[in-house]
PDB file of C-alpha atoms in Angstrom:
ATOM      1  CA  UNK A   1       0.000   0.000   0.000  1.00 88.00           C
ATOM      2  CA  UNK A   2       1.664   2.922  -1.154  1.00 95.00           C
ATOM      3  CA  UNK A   3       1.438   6.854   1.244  1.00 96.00           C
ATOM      4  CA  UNK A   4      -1.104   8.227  -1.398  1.00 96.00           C
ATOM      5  CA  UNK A   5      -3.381   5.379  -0.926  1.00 96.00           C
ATOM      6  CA  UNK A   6      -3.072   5.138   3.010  1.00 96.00           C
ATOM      7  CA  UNK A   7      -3.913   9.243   2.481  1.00 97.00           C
ATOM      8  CA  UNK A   8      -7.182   8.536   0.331  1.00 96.00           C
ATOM      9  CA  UNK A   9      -8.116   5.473   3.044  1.00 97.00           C
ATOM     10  CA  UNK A  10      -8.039   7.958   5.590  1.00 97.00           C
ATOM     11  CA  UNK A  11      -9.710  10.825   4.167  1.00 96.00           C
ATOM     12  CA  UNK A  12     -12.503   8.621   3.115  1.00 96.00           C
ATOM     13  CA  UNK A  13     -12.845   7.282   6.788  1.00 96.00           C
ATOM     14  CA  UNK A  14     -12.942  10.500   8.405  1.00 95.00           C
ATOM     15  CA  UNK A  15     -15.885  12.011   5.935  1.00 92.00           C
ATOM     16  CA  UNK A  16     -17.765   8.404   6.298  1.00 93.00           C
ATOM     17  CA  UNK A  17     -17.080   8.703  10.108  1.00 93.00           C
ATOM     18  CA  UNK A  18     -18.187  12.131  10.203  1.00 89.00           C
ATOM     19  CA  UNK A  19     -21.166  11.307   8.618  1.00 88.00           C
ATOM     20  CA  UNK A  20     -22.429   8.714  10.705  1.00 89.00           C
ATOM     21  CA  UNK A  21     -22.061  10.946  13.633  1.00 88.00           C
ATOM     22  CA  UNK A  22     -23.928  13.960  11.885  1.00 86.00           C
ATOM     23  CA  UNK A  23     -26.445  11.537  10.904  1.00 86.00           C
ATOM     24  CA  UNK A  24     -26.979  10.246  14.531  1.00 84.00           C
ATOM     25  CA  UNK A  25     -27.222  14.004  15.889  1.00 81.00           C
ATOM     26  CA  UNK A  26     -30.410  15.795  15.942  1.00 72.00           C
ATOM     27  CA  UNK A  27     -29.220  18.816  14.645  1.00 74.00           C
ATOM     28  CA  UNK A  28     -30.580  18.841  10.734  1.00 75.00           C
ATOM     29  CA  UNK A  29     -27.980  20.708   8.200  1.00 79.00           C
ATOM     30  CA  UNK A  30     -25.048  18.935   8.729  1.00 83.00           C
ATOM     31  CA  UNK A  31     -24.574  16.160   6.156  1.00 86.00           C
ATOM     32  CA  UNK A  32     -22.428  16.642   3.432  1.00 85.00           C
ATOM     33  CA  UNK A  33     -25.755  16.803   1.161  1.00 86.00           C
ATOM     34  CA  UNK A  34     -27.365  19.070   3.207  1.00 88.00           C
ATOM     35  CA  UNK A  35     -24.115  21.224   2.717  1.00 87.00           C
ATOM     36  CA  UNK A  36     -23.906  21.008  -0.296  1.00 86.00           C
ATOM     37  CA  UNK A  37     -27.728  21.667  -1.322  1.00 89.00           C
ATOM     38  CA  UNK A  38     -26.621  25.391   1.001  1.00 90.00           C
ATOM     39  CA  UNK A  39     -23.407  25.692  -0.443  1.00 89.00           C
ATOM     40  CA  UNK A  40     -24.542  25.651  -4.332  1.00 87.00           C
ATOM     41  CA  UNK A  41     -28.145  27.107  -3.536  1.00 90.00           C
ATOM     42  CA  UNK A  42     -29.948  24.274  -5.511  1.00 92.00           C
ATOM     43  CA  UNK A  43     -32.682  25.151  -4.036  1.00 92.00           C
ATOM     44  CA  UNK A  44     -33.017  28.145  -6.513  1.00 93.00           C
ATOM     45  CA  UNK A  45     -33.347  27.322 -10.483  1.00 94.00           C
ATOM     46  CA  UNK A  46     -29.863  28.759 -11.304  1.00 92.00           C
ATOM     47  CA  UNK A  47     -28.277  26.980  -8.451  1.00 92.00           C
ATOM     48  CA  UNK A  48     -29.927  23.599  -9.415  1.00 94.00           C
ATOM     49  CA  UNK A  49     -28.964  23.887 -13.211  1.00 94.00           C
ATOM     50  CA  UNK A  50     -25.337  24.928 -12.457  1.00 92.00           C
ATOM     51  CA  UNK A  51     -25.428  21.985 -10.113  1.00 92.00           C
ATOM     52  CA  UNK A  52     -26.478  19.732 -12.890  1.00 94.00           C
ATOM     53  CA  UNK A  53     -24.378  20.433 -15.695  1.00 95.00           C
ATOM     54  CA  UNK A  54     -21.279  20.791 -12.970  1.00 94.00           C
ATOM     55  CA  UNK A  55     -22.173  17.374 -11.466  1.00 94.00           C
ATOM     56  CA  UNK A  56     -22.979  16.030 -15.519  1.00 97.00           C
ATOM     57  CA  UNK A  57     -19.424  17.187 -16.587  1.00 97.00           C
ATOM     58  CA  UNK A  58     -17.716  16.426 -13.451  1.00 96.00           C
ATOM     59  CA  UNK A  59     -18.775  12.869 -13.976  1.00 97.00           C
ATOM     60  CA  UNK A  60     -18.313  12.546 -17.843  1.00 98.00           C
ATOM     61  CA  UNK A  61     -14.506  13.821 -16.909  1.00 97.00           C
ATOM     62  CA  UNK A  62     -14.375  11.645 -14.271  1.00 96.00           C
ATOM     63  CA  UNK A  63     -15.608   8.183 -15.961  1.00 97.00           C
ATOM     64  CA  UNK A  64     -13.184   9.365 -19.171  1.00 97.00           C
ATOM     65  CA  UNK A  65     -10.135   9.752 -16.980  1.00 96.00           C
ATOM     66  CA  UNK A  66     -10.295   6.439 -15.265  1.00 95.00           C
ATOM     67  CA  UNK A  67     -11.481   4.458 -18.484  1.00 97.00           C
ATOM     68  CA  UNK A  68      -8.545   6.012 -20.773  1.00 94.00           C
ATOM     69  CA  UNK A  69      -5.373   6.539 -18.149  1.00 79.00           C
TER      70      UNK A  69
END
């Protein structure tokens, strides 16, 4: 297991970690979704199309990178 993996492991355990926590609290507005949804204001119709076609093209990068590396 090389240092950038071990980093990536625990990254991804601290966010699911923090997670589970947020989602056992009682306190609404702290999930990473929740954040998000604030963050990018999708609950307006600019915010959820910018959202969309950022989230669309993230994606299509994404997939193409990994398939053709």
């Amino acid at each position: 297991m090389t240092t950038a993996d071990q980093l990536w492991g625990t990254l991804l355990l601290i966010v699911v970690a923090y997670e589970i926590y947020i989602l056992g609290n009682v306190e609404s507005g702290g999930t990473l979704s929740e954040r998000v949804r604030a963050w990018l204001r999708v609950h307006t119709r600019p915010g959820r199309a910018l959202f969309a076609i950022g989230w669309t093209g993230f994606t299509v990068w994404l997939l193409l990178h990994i398939l053709t590396e």
